[in-house]
Coordinates of C-alpha atoms and ligand atoms in Angstrom, one line a residue:
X254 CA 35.1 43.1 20.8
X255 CA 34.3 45.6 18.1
X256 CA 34.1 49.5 18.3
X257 CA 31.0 49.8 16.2
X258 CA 27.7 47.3 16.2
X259 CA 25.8 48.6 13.2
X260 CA 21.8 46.8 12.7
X261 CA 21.0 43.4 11.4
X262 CA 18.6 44.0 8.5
X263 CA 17.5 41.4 5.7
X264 CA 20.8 39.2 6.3
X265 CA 23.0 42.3 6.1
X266 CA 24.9 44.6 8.8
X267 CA 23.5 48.2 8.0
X268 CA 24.8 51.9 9.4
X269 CA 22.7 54.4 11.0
X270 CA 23.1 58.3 10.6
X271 CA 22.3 58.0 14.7
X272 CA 25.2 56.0 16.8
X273 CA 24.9 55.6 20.6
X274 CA 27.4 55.2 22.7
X275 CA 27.6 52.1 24.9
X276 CA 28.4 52.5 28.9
X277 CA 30.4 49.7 31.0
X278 CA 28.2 50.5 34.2
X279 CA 31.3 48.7 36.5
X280 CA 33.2 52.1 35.6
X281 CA 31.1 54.8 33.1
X282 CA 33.6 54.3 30.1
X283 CA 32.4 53.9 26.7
X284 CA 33.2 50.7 25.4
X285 CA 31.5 51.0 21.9
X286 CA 29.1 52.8 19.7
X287 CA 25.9 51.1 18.6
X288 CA 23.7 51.8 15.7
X289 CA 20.5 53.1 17.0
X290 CA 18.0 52.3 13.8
X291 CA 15.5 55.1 12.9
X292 CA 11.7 54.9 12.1
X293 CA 13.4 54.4 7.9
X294 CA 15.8 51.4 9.5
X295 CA 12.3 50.0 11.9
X296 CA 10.1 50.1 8.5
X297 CA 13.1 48.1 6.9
X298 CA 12.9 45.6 9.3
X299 CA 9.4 44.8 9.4
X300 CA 9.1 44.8 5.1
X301 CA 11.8 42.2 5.5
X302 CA 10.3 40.2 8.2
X303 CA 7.1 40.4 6.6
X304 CA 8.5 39.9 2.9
X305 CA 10.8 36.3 4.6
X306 CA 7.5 35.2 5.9
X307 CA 5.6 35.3 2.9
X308 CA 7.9 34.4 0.9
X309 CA 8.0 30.5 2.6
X310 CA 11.7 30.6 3.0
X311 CA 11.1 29.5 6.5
X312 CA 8.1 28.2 7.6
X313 CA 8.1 26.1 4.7
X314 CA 11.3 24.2 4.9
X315 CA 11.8 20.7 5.9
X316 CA 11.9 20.6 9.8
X317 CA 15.1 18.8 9.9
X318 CA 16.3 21.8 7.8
X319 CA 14.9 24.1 10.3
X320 CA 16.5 22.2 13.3
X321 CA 20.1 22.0 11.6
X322 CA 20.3 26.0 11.3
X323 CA 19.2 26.6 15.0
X324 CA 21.6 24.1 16.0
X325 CA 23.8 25.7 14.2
X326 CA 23.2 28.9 16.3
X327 CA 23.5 27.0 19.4
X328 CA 26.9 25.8 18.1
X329 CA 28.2 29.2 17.3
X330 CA 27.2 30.6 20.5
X331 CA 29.5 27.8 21.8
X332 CA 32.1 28.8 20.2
X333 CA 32.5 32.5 20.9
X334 CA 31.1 31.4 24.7
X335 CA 34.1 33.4 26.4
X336 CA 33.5 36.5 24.0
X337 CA 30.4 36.6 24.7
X338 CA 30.2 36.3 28.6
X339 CA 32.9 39.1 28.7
X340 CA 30.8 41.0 26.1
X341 CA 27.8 40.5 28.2
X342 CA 29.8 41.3 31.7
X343 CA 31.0 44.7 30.2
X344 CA 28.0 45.7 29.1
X345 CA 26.0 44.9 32.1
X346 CA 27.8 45.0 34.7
X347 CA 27.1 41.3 36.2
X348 CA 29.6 39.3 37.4
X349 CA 31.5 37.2 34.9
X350 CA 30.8 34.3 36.4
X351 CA 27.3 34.7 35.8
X352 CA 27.7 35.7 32.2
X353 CA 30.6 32.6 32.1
X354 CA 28.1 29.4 33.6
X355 CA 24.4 31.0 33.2
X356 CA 23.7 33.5 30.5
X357 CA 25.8 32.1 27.7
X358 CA 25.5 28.6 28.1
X359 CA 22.1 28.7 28.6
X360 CA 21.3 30.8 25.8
X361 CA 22.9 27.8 23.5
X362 CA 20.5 25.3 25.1
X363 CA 17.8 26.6 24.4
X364 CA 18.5 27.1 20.6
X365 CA 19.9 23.4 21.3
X366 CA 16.1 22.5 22.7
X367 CA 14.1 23.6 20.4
X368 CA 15.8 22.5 17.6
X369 CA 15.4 19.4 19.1
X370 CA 11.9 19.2 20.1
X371 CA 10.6 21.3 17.1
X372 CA 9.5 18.1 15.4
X373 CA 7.8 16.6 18.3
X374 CA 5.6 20.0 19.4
X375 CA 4.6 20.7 15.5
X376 CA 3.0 17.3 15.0
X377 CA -0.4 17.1 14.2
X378 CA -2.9 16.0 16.1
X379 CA -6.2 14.5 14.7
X380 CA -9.6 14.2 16.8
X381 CA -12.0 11.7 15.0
X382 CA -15.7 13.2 15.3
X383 CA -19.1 12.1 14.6
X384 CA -18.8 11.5 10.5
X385 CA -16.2 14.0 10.2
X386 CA -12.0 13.7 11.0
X387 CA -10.6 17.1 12.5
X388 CA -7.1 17.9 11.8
X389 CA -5.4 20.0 13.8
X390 CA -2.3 21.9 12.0
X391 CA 0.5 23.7 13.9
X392 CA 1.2 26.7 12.5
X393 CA 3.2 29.7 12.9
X394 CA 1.9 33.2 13.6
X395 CA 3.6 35.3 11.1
X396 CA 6.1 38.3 11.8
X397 CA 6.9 38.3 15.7
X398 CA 8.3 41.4 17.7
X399 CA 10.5 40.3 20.0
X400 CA 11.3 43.0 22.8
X401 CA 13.9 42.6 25.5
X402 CA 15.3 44.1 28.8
X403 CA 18.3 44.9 29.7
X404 CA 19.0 42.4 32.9
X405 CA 19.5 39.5 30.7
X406 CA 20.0 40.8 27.3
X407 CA 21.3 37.6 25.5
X408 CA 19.5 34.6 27.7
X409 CA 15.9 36.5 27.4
X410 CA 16.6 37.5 23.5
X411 CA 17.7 33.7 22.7
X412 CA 14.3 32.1 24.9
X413 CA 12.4 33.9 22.4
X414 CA 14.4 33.9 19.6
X415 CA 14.9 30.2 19.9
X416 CA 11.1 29.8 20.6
X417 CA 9.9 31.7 17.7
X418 CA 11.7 30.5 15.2
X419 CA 11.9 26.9 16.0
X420 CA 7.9 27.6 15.7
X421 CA 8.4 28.7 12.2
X422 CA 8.2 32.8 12.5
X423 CA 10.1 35.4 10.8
X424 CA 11.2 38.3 14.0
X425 CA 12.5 41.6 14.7
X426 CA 14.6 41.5 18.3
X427 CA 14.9 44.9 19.6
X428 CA 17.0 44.7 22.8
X429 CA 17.2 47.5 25.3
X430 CA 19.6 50.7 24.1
X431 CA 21.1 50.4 27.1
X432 CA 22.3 46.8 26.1
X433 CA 22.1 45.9 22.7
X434 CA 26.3 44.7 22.0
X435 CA 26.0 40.8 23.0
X436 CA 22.4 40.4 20.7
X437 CA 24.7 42.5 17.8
X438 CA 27.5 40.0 18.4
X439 CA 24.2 36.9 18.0
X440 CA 23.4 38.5 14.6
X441 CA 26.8 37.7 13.6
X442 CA 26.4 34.1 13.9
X443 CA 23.3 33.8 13.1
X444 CA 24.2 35.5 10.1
X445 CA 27.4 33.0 9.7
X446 CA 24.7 30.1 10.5
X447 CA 23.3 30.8 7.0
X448 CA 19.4 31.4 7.6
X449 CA 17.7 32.8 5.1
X450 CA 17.4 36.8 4.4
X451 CA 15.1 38.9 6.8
X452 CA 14.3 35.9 8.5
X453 CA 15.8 37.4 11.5
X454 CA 16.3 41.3 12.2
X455 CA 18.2 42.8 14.9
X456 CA 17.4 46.6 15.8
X457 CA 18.6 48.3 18.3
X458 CA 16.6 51.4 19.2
X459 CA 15.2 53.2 22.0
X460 CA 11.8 51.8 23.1
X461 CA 10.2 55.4 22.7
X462 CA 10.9 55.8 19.4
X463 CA 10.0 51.9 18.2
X464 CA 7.5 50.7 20.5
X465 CA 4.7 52.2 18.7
X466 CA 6.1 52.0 15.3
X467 CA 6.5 48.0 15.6
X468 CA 3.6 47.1 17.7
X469 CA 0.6 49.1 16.0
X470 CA 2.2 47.6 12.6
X471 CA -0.3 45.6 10.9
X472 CA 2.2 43.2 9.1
X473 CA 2.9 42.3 13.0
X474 CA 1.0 39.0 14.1
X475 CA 3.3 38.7 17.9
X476 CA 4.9 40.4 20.0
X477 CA 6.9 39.0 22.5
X478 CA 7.8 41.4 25.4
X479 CA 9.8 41.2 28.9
X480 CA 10.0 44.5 30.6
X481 CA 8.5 46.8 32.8
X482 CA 4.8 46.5 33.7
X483 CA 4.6 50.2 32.6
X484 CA 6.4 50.0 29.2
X485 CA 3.8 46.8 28.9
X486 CA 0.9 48.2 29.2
X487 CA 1.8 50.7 26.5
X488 CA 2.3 48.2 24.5
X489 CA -1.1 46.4 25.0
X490 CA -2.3 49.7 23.7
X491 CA -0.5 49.6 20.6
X492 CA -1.0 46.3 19.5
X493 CA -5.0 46.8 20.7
X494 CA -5.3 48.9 17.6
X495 CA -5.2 45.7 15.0
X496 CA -5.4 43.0 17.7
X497 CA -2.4 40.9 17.7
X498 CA -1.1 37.7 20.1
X499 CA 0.9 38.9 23.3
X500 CA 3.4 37.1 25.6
X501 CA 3.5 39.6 28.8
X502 CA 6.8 39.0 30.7
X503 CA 6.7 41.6 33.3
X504 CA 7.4 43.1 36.5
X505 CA 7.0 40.9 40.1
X506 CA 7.4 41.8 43.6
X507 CA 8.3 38.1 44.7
X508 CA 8.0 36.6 48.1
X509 CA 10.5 33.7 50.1
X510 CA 9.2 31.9 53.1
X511 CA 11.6 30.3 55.5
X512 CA 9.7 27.2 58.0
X513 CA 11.0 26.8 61.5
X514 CA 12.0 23.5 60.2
X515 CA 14.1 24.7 57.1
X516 CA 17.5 23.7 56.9
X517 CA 18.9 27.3 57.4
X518 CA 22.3 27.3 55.5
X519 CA 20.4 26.6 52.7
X520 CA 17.4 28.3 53.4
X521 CA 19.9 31.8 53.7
X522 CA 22.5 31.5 50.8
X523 CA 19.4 30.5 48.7
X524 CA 17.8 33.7 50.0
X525 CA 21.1 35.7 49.4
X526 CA 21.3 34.8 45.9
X527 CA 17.0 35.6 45.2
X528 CA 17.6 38.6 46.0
X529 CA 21.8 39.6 45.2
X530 CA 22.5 38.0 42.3
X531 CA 22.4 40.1 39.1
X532 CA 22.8 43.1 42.0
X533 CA 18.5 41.9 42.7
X534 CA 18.0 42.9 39.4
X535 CA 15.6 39.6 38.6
X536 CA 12.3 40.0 38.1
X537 CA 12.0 36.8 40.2
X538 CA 14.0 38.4 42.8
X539 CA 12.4 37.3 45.8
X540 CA 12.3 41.0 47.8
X541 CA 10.0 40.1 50.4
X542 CA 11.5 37.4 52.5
X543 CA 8.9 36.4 55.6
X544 CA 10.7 34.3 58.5
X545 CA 8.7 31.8 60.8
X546 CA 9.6 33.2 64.5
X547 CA 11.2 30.4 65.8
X548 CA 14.0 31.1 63.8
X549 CA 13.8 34.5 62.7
X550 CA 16.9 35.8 65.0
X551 CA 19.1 33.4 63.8
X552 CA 18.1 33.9 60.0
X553 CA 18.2 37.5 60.3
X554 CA 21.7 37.7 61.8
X555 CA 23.1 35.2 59.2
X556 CA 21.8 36.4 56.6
X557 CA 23.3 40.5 57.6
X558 CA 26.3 38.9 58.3
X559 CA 26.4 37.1 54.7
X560 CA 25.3 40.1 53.0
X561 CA 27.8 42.5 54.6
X562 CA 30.4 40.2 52.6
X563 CA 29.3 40.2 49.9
X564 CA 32.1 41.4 47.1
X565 CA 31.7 44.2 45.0
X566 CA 33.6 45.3 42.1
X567 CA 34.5 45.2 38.1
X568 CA 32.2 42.3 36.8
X569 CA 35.3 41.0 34.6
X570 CA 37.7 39.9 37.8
X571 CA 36.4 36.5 38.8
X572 CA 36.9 37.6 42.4
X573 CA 33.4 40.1 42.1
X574 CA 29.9 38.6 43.6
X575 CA 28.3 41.4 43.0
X576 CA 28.7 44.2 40.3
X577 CA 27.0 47.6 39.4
X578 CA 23.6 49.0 38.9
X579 CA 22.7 49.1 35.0
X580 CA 22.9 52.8 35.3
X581 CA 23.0 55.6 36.8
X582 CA 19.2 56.2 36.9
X583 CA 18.7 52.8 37.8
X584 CA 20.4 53.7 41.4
X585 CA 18.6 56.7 41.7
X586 CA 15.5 55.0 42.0
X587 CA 17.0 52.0 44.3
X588 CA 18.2 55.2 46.7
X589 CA 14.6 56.7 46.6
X590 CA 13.0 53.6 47.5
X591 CA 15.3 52.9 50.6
X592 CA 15.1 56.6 51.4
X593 CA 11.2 56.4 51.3
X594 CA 10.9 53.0 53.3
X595 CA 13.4 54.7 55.7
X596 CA 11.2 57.5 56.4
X597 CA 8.0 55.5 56.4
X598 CA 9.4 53.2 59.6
X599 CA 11.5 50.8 58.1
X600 CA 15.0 49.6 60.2
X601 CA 18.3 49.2 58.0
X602 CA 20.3 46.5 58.8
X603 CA 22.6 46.6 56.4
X604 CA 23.7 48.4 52.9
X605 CA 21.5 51.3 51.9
X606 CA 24.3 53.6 50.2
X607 CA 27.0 53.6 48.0
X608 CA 30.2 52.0 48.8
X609 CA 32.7 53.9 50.4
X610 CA 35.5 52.2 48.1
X611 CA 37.2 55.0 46.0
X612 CA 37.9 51.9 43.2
X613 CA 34.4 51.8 42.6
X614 CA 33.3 55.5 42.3
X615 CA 33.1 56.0 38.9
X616 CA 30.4 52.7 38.7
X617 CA 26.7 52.8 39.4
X618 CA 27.6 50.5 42.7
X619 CA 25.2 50.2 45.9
X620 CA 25.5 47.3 48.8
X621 CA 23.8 44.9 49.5
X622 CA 20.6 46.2 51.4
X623 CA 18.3 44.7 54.1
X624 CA 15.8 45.9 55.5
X625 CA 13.2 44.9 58.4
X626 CA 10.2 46.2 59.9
X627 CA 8.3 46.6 56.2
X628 CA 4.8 47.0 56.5
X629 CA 2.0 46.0 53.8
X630 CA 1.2 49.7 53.4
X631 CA 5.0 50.7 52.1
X632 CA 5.8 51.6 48.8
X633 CA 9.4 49.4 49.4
X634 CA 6.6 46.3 50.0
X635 CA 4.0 47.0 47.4
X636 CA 6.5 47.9 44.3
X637 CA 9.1 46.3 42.2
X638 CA 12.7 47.8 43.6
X639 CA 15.1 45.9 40.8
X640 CA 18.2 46.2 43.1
X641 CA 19.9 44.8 45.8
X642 CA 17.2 45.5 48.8
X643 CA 15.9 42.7 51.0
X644 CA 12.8 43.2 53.0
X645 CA 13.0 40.7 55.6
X646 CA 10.0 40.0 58.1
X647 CA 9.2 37.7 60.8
X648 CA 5.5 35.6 60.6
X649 CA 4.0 32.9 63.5
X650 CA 1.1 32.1 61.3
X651 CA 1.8 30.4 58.3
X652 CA -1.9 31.8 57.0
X653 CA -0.7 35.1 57.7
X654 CA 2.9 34.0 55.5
X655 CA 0.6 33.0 52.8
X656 CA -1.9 36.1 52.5
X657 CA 1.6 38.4 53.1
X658 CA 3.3 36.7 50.4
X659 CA 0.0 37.0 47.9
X660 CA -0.5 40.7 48.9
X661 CA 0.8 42.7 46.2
X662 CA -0.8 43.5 42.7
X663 CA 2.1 40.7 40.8
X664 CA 2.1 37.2 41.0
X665 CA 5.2 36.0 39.0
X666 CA 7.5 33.7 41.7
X667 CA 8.1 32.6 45.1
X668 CA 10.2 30.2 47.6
X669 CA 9.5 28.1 50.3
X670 CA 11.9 26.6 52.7
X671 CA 11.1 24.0 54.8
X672 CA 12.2 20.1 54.9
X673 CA 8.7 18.7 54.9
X674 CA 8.0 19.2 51.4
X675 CA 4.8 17.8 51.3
X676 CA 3.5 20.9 53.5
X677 CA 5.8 23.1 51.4
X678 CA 3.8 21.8 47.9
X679 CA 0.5 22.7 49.8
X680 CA 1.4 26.3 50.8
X681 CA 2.7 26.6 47.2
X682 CA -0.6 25.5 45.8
X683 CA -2.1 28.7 48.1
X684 CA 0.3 31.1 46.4
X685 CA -0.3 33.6 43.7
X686 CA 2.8 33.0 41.4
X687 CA 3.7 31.0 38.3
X688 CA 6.8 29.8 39.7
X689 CA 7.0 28.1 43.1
X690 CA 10.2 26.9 43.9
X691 CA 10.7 24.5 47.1
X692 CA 14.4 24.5 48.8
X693 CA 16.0 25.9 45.7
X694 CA 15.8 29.2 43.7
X695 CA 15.7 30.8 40.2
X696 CA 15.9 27.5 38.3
X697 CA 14.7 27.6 34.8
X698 CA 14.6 24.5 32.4
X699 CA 14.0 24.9 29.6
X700 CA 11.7 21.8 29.7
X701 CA 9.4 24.1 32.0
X702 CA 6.9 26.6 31.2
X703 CA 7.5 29.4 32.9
X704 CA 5.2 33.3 33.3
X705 CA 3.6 35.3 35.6
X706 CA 0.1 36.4 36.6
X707 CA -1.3 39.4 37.3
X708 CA 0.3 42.0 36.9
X709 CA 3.3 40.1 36.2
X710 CA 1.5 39.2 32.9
X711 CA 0.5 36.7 31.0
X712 CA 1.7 33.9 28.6
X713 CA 4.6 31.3 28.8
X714 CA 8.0 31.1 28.0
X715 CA 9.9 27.7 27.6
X716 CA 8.8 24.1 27.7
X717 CA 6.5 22.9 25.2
X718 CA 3.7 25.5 26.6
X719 CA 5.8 28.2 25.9
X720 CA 6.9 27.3 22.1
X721 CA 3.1 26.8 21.4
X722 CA 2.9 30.6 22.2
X723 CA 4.5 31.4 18.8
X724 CA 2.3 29.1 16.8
X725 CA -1.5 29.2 15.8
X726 CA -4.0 26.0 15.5
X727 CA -5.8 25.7 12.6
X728 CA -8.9 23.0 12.7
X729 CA -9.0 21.3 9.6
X730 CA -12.3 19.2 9.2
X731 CA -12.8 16.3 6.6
X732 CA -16.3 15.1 6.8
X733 CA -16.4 11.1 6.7
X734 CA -20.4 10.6 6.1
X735 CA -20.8 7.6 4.3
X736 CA -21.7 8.1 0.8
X737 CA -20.1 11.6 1.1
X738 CA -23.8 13.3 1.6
X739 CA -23.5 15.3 4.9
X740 CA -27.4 16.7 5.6
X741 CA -25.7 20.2 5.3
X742 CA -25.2 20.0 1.8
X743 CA -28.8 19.5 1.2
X744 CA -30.2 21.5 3.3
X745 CA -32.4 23.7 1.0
X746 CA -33.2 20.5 -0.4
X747 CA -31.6 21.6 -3.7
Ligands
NAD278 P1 11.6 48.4 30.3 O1 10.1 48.0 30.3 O2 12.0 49.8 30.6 O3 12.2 48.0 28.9 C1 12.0 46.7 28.3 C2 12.2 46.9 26.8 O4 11.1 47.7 26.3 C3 13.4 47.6 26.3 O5 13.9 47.0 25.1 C4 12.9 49.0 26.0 O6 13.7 49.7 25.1 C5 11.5 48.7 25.5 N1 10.6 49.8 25.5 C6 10.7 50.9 26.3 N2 9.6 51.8 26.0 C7 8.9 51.1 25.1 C8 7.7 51.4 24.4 N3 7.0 52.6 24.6 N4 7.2 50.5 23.5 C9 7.9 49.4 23.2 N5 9.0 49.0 23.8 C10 9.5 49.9 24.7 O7 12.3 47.3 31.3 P2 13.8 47.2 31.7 O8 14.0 48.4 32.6 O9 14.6 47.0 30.5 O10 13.8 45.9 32.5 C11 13.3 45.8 33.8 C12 11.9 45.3 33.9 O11 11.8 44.1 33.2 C13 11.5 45.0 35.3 O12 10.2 45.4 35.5 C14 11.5 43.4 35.3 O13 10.7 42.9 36.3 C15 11.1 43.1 34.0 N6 11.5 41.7 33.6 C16 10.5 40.8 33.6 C17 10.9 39.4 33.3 C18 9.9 38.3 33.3 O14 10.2 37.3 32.8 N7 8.7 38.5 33.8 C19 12.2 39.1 33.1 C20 13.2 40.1 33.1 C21 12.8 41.5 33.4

C-alpha cells in the first residue's frame, strides 16, 4: 500500500497542490493521503476524455483489440486480488472477507464479461422495410462521467467502467473522497494494461466541488451515477442544462417477506445478511422485514438471537462479521434515526448503541439493530437508514405484506421467502422493485440487468441491458426501390 495516491490524468499519475488524508473507519488512523484534483485537474480530465474520444483511439479499434485490453484489466485485478481486498477493507471498513470473495473477484468478472460479450451486444442489427434496408449501428455515446459511492468503491467503479468502455466510451471515474485508494490502485493497472492516453481518467474529488463542473460540461454525453437520491437529483439539474443520457443508481428502502411456509433457517440468515452485511450499508438492504404471523415469534427470536452474535471488529482479522460505519457522520445519522423511531413508538430488541468494547472505541462501530413495532407513518419506515437497523413486522394478510412492502417512495429490491415458489413469483410480480429475489439475497450476475424505479432511479446496470446504456443507435436507411427512383426524390416533379 502506498502513502500517496496522486490523480490519473491522460495515461499519467499527476500531483495536486490539495492532498486529503484517508481515514481507516475500523480505528480513525490515517492510512494515506490522496490527491484531491481541483476545478484546473477536473477541466484536464474532461479535455483528455474528450480529446481520446475524438481522436478514434478507442472507439475505433478492432473489437478483439478492445476485448484483449479489458481482459487485461481483469487479469491485473487478479493479480494484485489480496492487495486490493486489504486495500479495500482498510479503507472501508468491511470485513475482509467480503473484500477477499465479493468485491474483488467480482470486479475482475465483469471486466472478464464484457470483454467477452462486447462483440456479441455491438453487432448490428438490420430490419428490411418496404423498399428500403434499415441498418441499425451500435455506437458509443461519447465522454461518460462515471460517479461512485463509497459502500462499494471498486465493484460499483468497475460495473461501469467495465460497461462503458467495453461500449467504446472514453470516462472520468470520480469515486467518493471518502474512498478513493482501491480505484487509484485500478488506475495503476489499467495504466500497466496499456490503453490508450485519456482514455480513462481517475479524479478523486469531493462531489461539491466536481458535480457541477463535470455534469453541466458540454463535452459530457453520460453520466453514470450511484449515490444518494439527494446528490442525484442535483445532478439531473446539472446535466438538464445541455441534456445528456443518465444511469440513476440510487437510494432504496427495500422490503423482505417471510411465508408461514418458508424454510426459516434460511429464511433468517438470509435476512441477517440483507440487512448486516456491509454493516446494512447496501442500497438493497432489505430494512423492512414483514413476518407472516404464524411464524413471526419464532423468526423474531431467531433472528435477535443471531444478531446479538454477530462479531464486530477490525475488518482485516478474518474472525470480524461485521466492521465499522464509513464515518463518523455516517453513525450520527444511524443514531438519530434509531433515536427518532424510539421516541415515535418503536420497541428495540436488540443493538441501537455503540459497543461497549474499549477495542473498538476509536472506530465508527454500532450493533446490530432490530427493531419492531414500525409503523408506515415513521421516518425509520419511510427513509433510507444505510446502517445496521432491521425493522421487523408481523403481517396475516399477504395483500397487506404486498401494499406494506410497496409503500415507500423507492422501488429498487425485495425478498420473498416461502417454499412454494410459484406463489412466491406471483407476489413478486405485485411488487414495486427491480430486483425480486425468491429464497436467496443480494445476488448479482453480471448476466442480469439490474436498477431501480422510482425514486431509486432509473436505467440498468449489467447484463446486455445494462451495457446498451452506454451506447447510442443510429438508424441507417438504404432505400432498395427498384430502379433507384424512390417517389421522394421527385416529389416537386423536378
Ligand atoms: P452520495 O450521493 O453522498 O455520494 C455518491 C457520489 O456522489 C460520491 O462520489 C460523491 O462524492 C458524489 N457527489 C456528492 N455531491 C455531489 C454533487 N453535488 N454532484 C456530483 N456528485 C456528487 O452517496 P454515498 O453516501 O456515497 O452512498 C450512499 C448512497 O448511495 C445511498 O443512498 C445508497 O442507497 C446509494 N447507492 C445506490 C446503489 C444502487 O445501485 N441503487 C448502490 C450503492 C449505493
Amino acid at each position: 500500500m502506498d502513502s500517496y495516491y496522486p490523480l490519473y490524468i491522460n495515461g499519467e499519475f499527476k500531483d495536486s497542490s490539495n492532498k486529503q488524508k484517508i481515514t481507516n473507519p475500523a480505528n480513525g488512523e490515517i492510512i494515506a493521503e490522496a490527491a484531491l484534483a481541483s476545478k484546473g485537474d477536473i477541466e484536464a480530465a474532461v479535455t483528455s476524455a474528450r480529446a481520446a474520444f475524438d481522436s478514434g483511439s478507442w472507439r475505433e479499434i478492432a473489437l478483439v483489440e478492445r476485448k484483449d485490453f479489458l481482459l487485461k484489466i481483469s487479469q491485473g485485478i487478479l493479480d494484485k486480488a489480496g492487495e486490493l481486498a486489504r486495500l479495500e477493507t482498510l479503507n472501508t471498513g468491511k470485513p475482509i472477507k467480503e473484500s477477499t470473495f465479493m468485491d474483488v473477484p467480482s470486479s475482475a468478472k465483469t471486466f472478464e464479461y464484457f470483454a467477452n460479450h462486447l462483440e456479441e451486444f455491438l453487432k448490428e442489427e438490420t430490419k428490411e422495410l418496404e423498399n428500403a434496408r434499415s441498418q441499425l449501428v451500435r455506437e458509443p455515446l461519447g465522454v461518460a462521467v462515471l460517479i461512485v459511492p463509497w459502500n462499494y468503491p471498486l465493484l460499483i467503479a468497475s460495473w461501469k467502467l467495465a460497461q462503458a468502455l467495453a461500449a467504446g466510451n472514453t470516462v472520468i471515474l470520480k469515486p467518493s473522497s471518502l474512498t478513493p485508494l482501491s480505484v487509484l490502485e485500478l488506475a495503476k493497472i489499467i495504466q500497466e494494461a496499456g490503453l490508450p492516453k485519456g482514455v480513462v481518467n481517475i479524479i478523486n474529488a469531493s462531489g461539491d466541488v466536481a458535480g457541477e463542473q463535470l455534469c453541466a460540461d458540454k463535452r459530457v454525453d453520460i453520466i453514470s451515477f450511484t449515490g444518494s437520491p439527494e446528490v442525484g437529483k442535483k445532478i439531473i439539474g446539472y446535466s438538464s442544462r445541455n441534456v445528456k443520457k443518465l444511469i440513476m443508481e440510487l437510494g432504496g428502502k427495500s422490503a423482505g417477506i417471510v411465508l408461514k411456509d418458508a424454510d426459516l433457517e434460511l429464511a433468517v440468515n438470509g435476512s441477517l445478511c440483507s440487512i448486516f452485511l456491509n454493516q446494512g450499508q447496501m442500497c438493497t438492504a432489505l430494512s423492512r422485514i414483514f413476518v407472516e404471523d404464524d411464524i413471526y415469534d419464532k423468526f423474531i427470536t431467531e433472528f435477535v438471537e443471531k444478531a446479538k452474535k454477530i462479531k464486530l471488529g477490525d475488518g482485516l482479522n478474518y474472525e470480524t462479521q461485521m466492521g465499522p460505519l464509513m464515518s463518523d457522520a455516517q453513525r450520527r445519522k444511524v443514531i438519530e434515526y434509531v433515536e427518532k423511531a424510539k421516541s415515535e413508538g418503536a420497541k428495540l430488541l436488540c443493538g441501537g448503541k455503540i459497543p461497549d468494547n474499549p477495542e473498538l472505541r476509536n472506530g465508527f462501530f454500532f450493533e446490530p439493530t432490530v427493531l419492531t413495532d414500525v409503523m408506515p407513518h415513521m421516518a425509520i419506515f419511510k427513509e433510507e437508514v444505510f446502517g445496521p437497523v432491521a425493522c421487523v413486522s408481523k403481517f396475516s394478510d399477504r395483500d397487506e405484506a404486498i401494499q406494506l412492502a410497496n409503500a415507500t417512495d423507492f422501488a429498487l429490491a425485495c425478498a420473498i421467502w416461502s417454499e412454494d415458489t410459484a406463489l412466491a413469483q406471483k407476489l413478486a410480480s405485485r411488487i414495486n422493485a427491480g430486483a425480486c429475489w425468491i429464497n436467496t439475497y443480494g445476488m448479482f450476475y453480471n448476466e442480469a440487468p439490474y436498477g431501480g424505479f422510482k425514486q431509486s432511479g432509473f436505467g440498468k446496470e449489467l447484463g446486455r441491458e445494462g451495457f446498451l446504456e452506454y451506447t447510442r443507435q443510429k438508424n441507417i436507411i438504404i432505400d432498395q426501390t427498384k430502379g433507384a427512383k424512390p417517389l421522394v426524390n421527385y416529389w416537386y416533379g423536378f
